[in-house]
Amino acid sequence: MNEIQKYIAANEPKMMDDLFSLIRIPSISAKPEHQPDMMICAERWAELLLEAGADEAIVMPSEGNPVVYGQKLVDPAAKTILIYAHYDVMPAEPLELWKSQPFEPEIRDEHIWARGADDDKGQAFIQVKAFEYLVKNGLLKNNVKFIFEGEEEIGSPSLEAFCEKHKELLKADVILVSDTSMLGAELPSLTTGLRGLAYWEVEVTGPNRDLHSGHFGGAVANPINVLCGMISQVVDADGRITIPGFYDDVEEVPGPEREMIAHIPFNEANYKAAIGVKQLAGEKGYSTLERNSCRPSFDVCGIWGGYTGEGSKTVLPSKAFAKVSCRLVAHQDHHKISKLFADYFKSIAPDTVAVKVTPMHGGQGYVCPITLPAYQAAEKGFEIAFGKKPLAVRRGGSIPIISTFEQVLGTKTVLMGFGLESDAIHSPNENFSLDIFRKGIEAVIEFHQAYR
Ligand SMILES: [Zn+2]
């Protein structure tokens, strides 16, 4: 055992008591009856940050649930790390599927079982305990700030305004987040990319009322037929999106990262079997793992119009609708894409119909370059703690706060997450491996040692 491992072993009973004290507070942001628990949980975190060695830890108001802010500033010339986490959790239902009480943590089979054991109380606790180790051993060389919010599970509605208001307070060289997962316990990885999103509703109008398809069919354009034809033009035979200018800002994935993606163990046959398809599809020249993480995509999320009730009704409908979306990648601006799509979609409409495109929500993608010094420090931390160089992995989904940080604070985030698929976050029997908990603390300590 090295010094860090000995320290963790000696302090683990107290660590578990403190982590469990957080988990026992049912800080469920989605349920109004838990409103008082949000403040109780925030105050408990502030207490624990002070105990860990923060010079200051306060609970600050936001437009929604309170935000915990803490800091220890050691040297104005040193780097500053802002650690973001969230203290709210998902509801625990369905309760009958839990093997032990969701808010009464239990240790079984070397795992902590409870709501929040991983997401995100357990993972946030790793950050705080690593910080504590550095402070108590006189090893902290960088300034550390903490921001723990209480609304992540409901979409962080107040965080952007909070960041705007407290830009100076939140100023940092890098943001560190432990709220993502690794490919496997034996396959450590760091998330380096997240996709953005643009979403629209389209409405195609033909005749001024539903028509008799016997009297009018063949002579009047059917808006549903037209809409289907238009949608089919958005992606070509090579799986490329045809919207002019769509790829202008798309960042080509650097060679070393494509190399890493190629090394991710991936069984295409299992993947197909799991979703019940015979063949996969997508953009020519890219692998499945590239297509679903670092390339943009276009999908129809819903389509409707005409008669969809029981039996048959011969009708030529007046209108057709669809909800469509694009997953975007780094450097594609969702506002710009939103306009490009609207212009293009209207331009391909025949004169037989009128087309309306209504933009809905959107979000920017994110990429953390693997050349970023803080990324490399995280990589080193993982390598020491897990004994393997972590793979850089881009994820197909989005974490809106990460791009918000980049836009509002101008700061890059390193996603140093320790979860596993099997941790069942948001589900019954959420759990967190003690082995990974310990390695996580070690990895974060090594991150701080390596980042200068
Ligand atoms: Zn989370």
CSV table of C-alpha atoms in Angstrom, one decimal, residues 252-448:
chain,number,residue,atom,x,y,z
A,252,GLU,CA,-12.6,16.5,-37.7
A,253,VAL,CA,-11.6,14.1,-34.9
A,254,PRO,CA,-7.8,14.2,-34.5
A,255,GLY,CA,-5.9,11.1,-35.6
A,256,PRO,CA,-4.7,10.1,-32.1
A,257,GLU,CA,-8.3,10.2,-30.9
A,258,ARG,CA,-9.7,8.1,-33.8
A,259,GLU,CA,-6.9,5.7,-32.9
A,260,MET,CA,-8.2,5.5,-29.3
A,261,ILE,CA,-11.8,5.0,-30.4
A,262,ALA,CA,-10.6,2.1,-32.6
A,263,HIS,CA,-9.2,0.5,-29.5
A,264,ILE,CA,-12.5,0.6,-27.5
A,265,PRO,CA,-13.7,-3.0,-27.2
A,266,PHE,CA,-16.9,-2.9,-29.1
A,267,ASN,CA,-18.9,-5.9,-30.3
A,268,GLU,CA,-21.0,-4.9,-33.3
A,269,ALA,CA,-22.9,-8.1,-33.4
A,270,ASN,CA,-24.0,-7.7,-29.7
A,271,TYR,CA,-24.8,-4.1,-30.4
A,272,LYS,CA,-27.1,-5.1,-33.3
A,273,ALA,CA,-28.6,-8.0,-31.4
A,274,ALA,CA,-29.3,-5.8,-28.3
A,275,ILE,CA,-31.4,-3.4,-30.4
A,276,GLY,CA,-32.8,-6.0,-32.8
A,277,VAL,CA,-31.5,-4.7,-36.1
A,278,LYS,CA,-30.0,-6.7,-38.9
A,279,GLN,CA,-27.8,-3.9,-40.2
A,280,LEU,CA,-26.4,-0.6,-39.0
A,281,ALA,CA,-26.4,2.6,-41.0
A,282,GLY,CA,-24.7,6.0,-40.9
A,283,GLU,CA,-22.2,8.3,-42.5
A,284,LYS,CA,-19.8,6.7,-44.9
A,285,GLY,CA,-16.2,6.6,-43.8
A,286,TYR,CA,-16.8,6.5,-40.0
A,287,SER,CA,-17.2,3.6,-37.6
A,288,THR,CA,-20.3,3.1,-35.5
A,289,LEU,CA,-18.6,4.5,-32.3
A,290,GLU,CA,-17.5,7.6,-34.3
A,291,ARG,CA,-21.0,8.0,-35.9
A,292,ASN,CA,-22.8,8.0,-32.5
A,293,SER,CA,-20.4,10.3,-30.7
A,294,CYS,CA,-18.2,12.5,-32.7
A,295,ARG,CA,-20.2,13.0,-35.9
A,296,PRO,CA,-23.4,14.9,-36.3
A,297,SER,CA,-26.7,13.2,-37.0
A,298,PHE,CA,-30.2,14.0,-38.2
A,299,ASP,CA,-33.3,12.3,-37.0
A,300,VAL,CA,-37.1,12.5,-37.3
A,301,CYS,CA,-38.3,12.2,-33.7
A,302,GLY,CA,-42.0,12.1,-34.6
A,303,ILE,CA,-44.3,12.6,-37.6
A,304,TRP,CA,-48.0,12.9,-37.8
A,305,GLY,CA,-51.0,14.1,-39.9
A,306,GLY,CA,-54.1,13.0,-41.6
A,307,TYR,CA,-56.1,10.1,-40.3
A,308,THR,CA,-54.5,7.8,-37.7
A,309,GLY,CA,-57.6,6.4,-35.9
A,310,GLU,CA,-59.1,3.0,-36.1
A,311,GLY,CA,-60.1,1.6,-39.5
A,312,SER,CA,-59.7,3.6,-42.6
A,313,LYS,CA,-60.7,7.0,-43.8
A,314,THR,CA,-59.9,8.1,-47.3
A,315,VAL,CA,-58.6,11.6,-46.8
A,316,LEU,CA,-56.1,13.9,-48.4
A,317,PRO,CA,-55.0,15.9,-45.4
A,318,SER,CA,-54.6,19.6,-45.2
A,319,LYS,CA,-51.5,19.5,-43.0
A,320,ALA,CA,-48.5,17.3,-42.0
A,321,PHE,CA,-46.2,17.7,-39.1
A,322,ALA,CA,-42.8,16.4,-37.9
A,323,LYS,CA,-40.5,17.0,-35.0
A,324,VAL,CA,-36.9,16.7,-36.2
A,325,SER,CA,-33.5,17.1,-34.6
A,326,CYS,CA,-29.8,17.1,-35.2
A,327,ARG,CA,-27.2,16.0,-32.7
A,328,LEU,CA,-24.3,18.4,-33.2
A,329,VAL,CA,-20.6,18.2,-32.5
A,330,ALA,CA,-18.0,20.5,-31.2
A,331,HIS,CA,-17.8,24.0,-32.8
A,332,GLN,CA,-21.2,23.7,-34.5
A,333,ASP,CA,-23.3,26.6,-33.2
A,334,HIS,CA,-26.9,25.5,-32.6
A,335,HIS,CA,-28.3,28.9,-33.4
A,336,LYS,CA,-26.5,28.9,-36.7
A,337,ILE,CA,-27.5,25.3,-37.6
A,338,SER,CA,-31.1,26.2,-36.6
A,339,LYS,CA,-31.2,28.9,-39.2
A,340,LEU,CA,-29.4,26.9,-41.9
A,341,PHE,CA,-31.9,24.1,-41.5
A,342,ALA,CA,-34.9,26.4,-41.6
A,343,ASP,CA,-33.7,28.1,-44.7
A,344,TYR,CA,-32.8,24.9,-46.4
A,345,PHE,CA,-36.0,23.1,-45.5
A,346,LYS,CA,-38.1,25.9,-46.9
A,347,SER,CA,-36.0,26.1,-50.0
A,348,ILE,CA,-36.6,22.4,-50.9
A,349,ALA,CA,-40.4,22.8,-50.5
A,350,PRO,CA,-42.4,22.5,-53.8
A,351,ASP,CA,-44.8,25.4,-54.6
A,352,THR,CA,-47.7,23.1,-53.9
A,353,VAL,CA,-47.3,23.5,-50.1
A,354,ALA,CA,-46.4,26.1,-47.5
A,355,VAL,CA,-43.8,25.2,-44.9
A,356,LYS,CA,-43.3,26.6,-41.4
A,357,VAL,CA,-40.2,25.7,-39.4
A,358,THR,CA,-40.3,26.5,-35.6
A,359,PRO,CA,-37.0,26.1,-33.8
A,360,MET,CA,-37.4,24.4,-30.4
A,361,HIS,CA,-34.6,24.0,-27.8
A,362,GLY,CA,-30.9,23.6,-28.6
A,363,GLY,CA,-27.6,23.3,-26.9
A,364,GLN,CA,-23.9,23.5,-27.8
A,365,GLY,CA,-21.6,20.5,-28.0
A,366,TYR,CA,-18.4,20.3,-26.1
A,367,VAL,CA,-14.9,18.9,-26.7
A,368,CYS,CA,-12.0,18.7,-24.2
A,369,PRO,CA,-8.8,18.6,-26.3
A,370,ILE,CA,-6.6,15.7,-25.1
A,371,THR,CA,-3.7,18.2,-25.4
A,372,LEU,CA,-5.1,20.4,-22.6
A,373,PRO,CA,-2.7,20.3,-19.6
A,374,ALA,CA,-5.5,19.6,-17.2
A,375,TYR,CA,-6.7,16.7,-19.3
A,376,GLN,CA,-3.2,15.3,-19.3
A,377,ALA,CA,-3.0,15.7,-15.5
A,378,ALA,CA,-6.3,13.7,-15.2
A,379,GLU,CA,-5.0,11.1,-17.6
A,380,LYS,CA,-1.9,10.8,-15.4
A,381,GLY,CA,-4.0,10.5,-12.2
A,382,PHE,CA,-6.1,7.7,-13.8
A,383,GLU,CA,-3.0,5.9,-15.0
A,384,ILE,CA,-1.4,5.9,-11.5
A,385,ALA,CA,-4.6,4.9,-9.7
A,386,PHE,CA,-6.0,2.4,-12.1
A,387,GLY,CA,-2.7,1.1,-13.5
A,388,LYS,CA,-3.8,1.8,-17.1
A,389,LYS,CA,-3.8,4.8,-19.4
A,390,PRO,CA,-7.5,5.9,-19.7
A,391,LEU,CA,-9.1,6.0,-23.1
A,392,ALA,CA,-10.5,9.3,-24.4
A,393,VAL,CA,-14.1,8.7,-25.1
A,394,ARG,CA,-16.7,11.0,-26.7
A,395,ARG,CA,-20.3,10.5,-25.7
A,396,GLY,CA,-23.3,10.9,-28.0
A,397,GLY,CA,-25.4,12.7,-25.4
A,398,SER,CA,-25.2,16.2,-23.9
A,399,ILE,CA,-24.5,17.7,-20.5
A,400,PRO,CA,-25.8,21.2,-21.0
A,401,ILE,CA,-24.0,22.8,-18.0
A,402,ILE,CA,-20.6,21.9,-19.5
A,403,SER,CA,-21.2,24.0,-22.6
A,404,THR,CA,-22.8,26.7,-20.4
A,405,PHE,CA,-19.5,26.9,-18.4
A,406,GLU,CA,-17.5,27.3,-21.6
A,407,GLN,CA,-19.8,30.0,-22.9
A,408,VAL,CA,-20.4,32.0,-19.8
A,409,LEU,CA,-17.1,31.5,-17.9
A,410,GLY,CA,-14.9,30.8,-20.9
A,411,THR,CA,-13.4,27.8,-19.0
A,412,LYS,CA,-12.8,24.2,-20.2
A,413,THR,CA,-14.0,21.3,-18.2
A,414,VAL,CA,-12.3,18.0,-17.6
A,415,LEU,CA,-14.8,15.2,-17.0
A,416,MET,CA,-13.1,13.0,-14.5
A,417,GLY,CA,-16.0,10.6,-13.8
A,418,PHE,CA,-15.8,7.3,-11.9
A,419,GLY,CA,-19.2,5.8,-12.5
A,420,LEU,CA,-20.0,2.5,-14.2
A,421,GLU,CA,-23.0,1.5,-16.2
A,422,SER,CA,-23.7,-1.1,-13.5
A,423,ASP,CA,-24.0,1.7,-10.9
A,424,ALA,CA,-27.7,2.0,-11.9
A,425,ILE,CA,-27.8,5.8,-11.5
A,426,HIS,CA,-31.4,7.2,-11.7
A,427,SER,CA,-32.6,3.6,-11.2
A,428,PRO,CA,-33.4,1.3,-8.2
A,429,ASN,CA,-30.4,-0.1,-6.4
A,430,GLU,CA,-28.0,2.6,-7.3
A,431,ASN,CA,-24.6,1.6,-6.0
A,432,PHE,CA,-20.9,2.6,-6.0
A,433,SER,CA,-17.9,0.3,-5.8
A,434,LEU,CA,-15.7,1.0,-2.8
A,435,ASP,CA,-12.7,-0.1,-4.8
A,436,ILE,CA,-13.4,2.6,-7.4
A,437,PHE,CA,-14.2,5.1,-4.6
A,438,ARG,CA,-10.7,4.5,-3.2
A,439,LYS,CA,-9.0,4.6,-6.7
A,440,GLY,CA,-11.0,7.7,-7.5
A,441,ILE,CA,-9.5,9.6,-4.5
A,442,GLU,CA,-6.1,8.5,-5.5
A,443,ALA,CA,-6.6,9.6,-9.1
A,444,VAL,CA,-7.8,13.0,-8.1
A,445,ILE,CA,-4.9,13.5,-5.7
A,446,GLU,CA,-2.5,12.6,-8.5
A,447,PHE,CA,-4.4,15.0,-10.8
A,448,HIS,CA,-3.7,17.9,-8.4
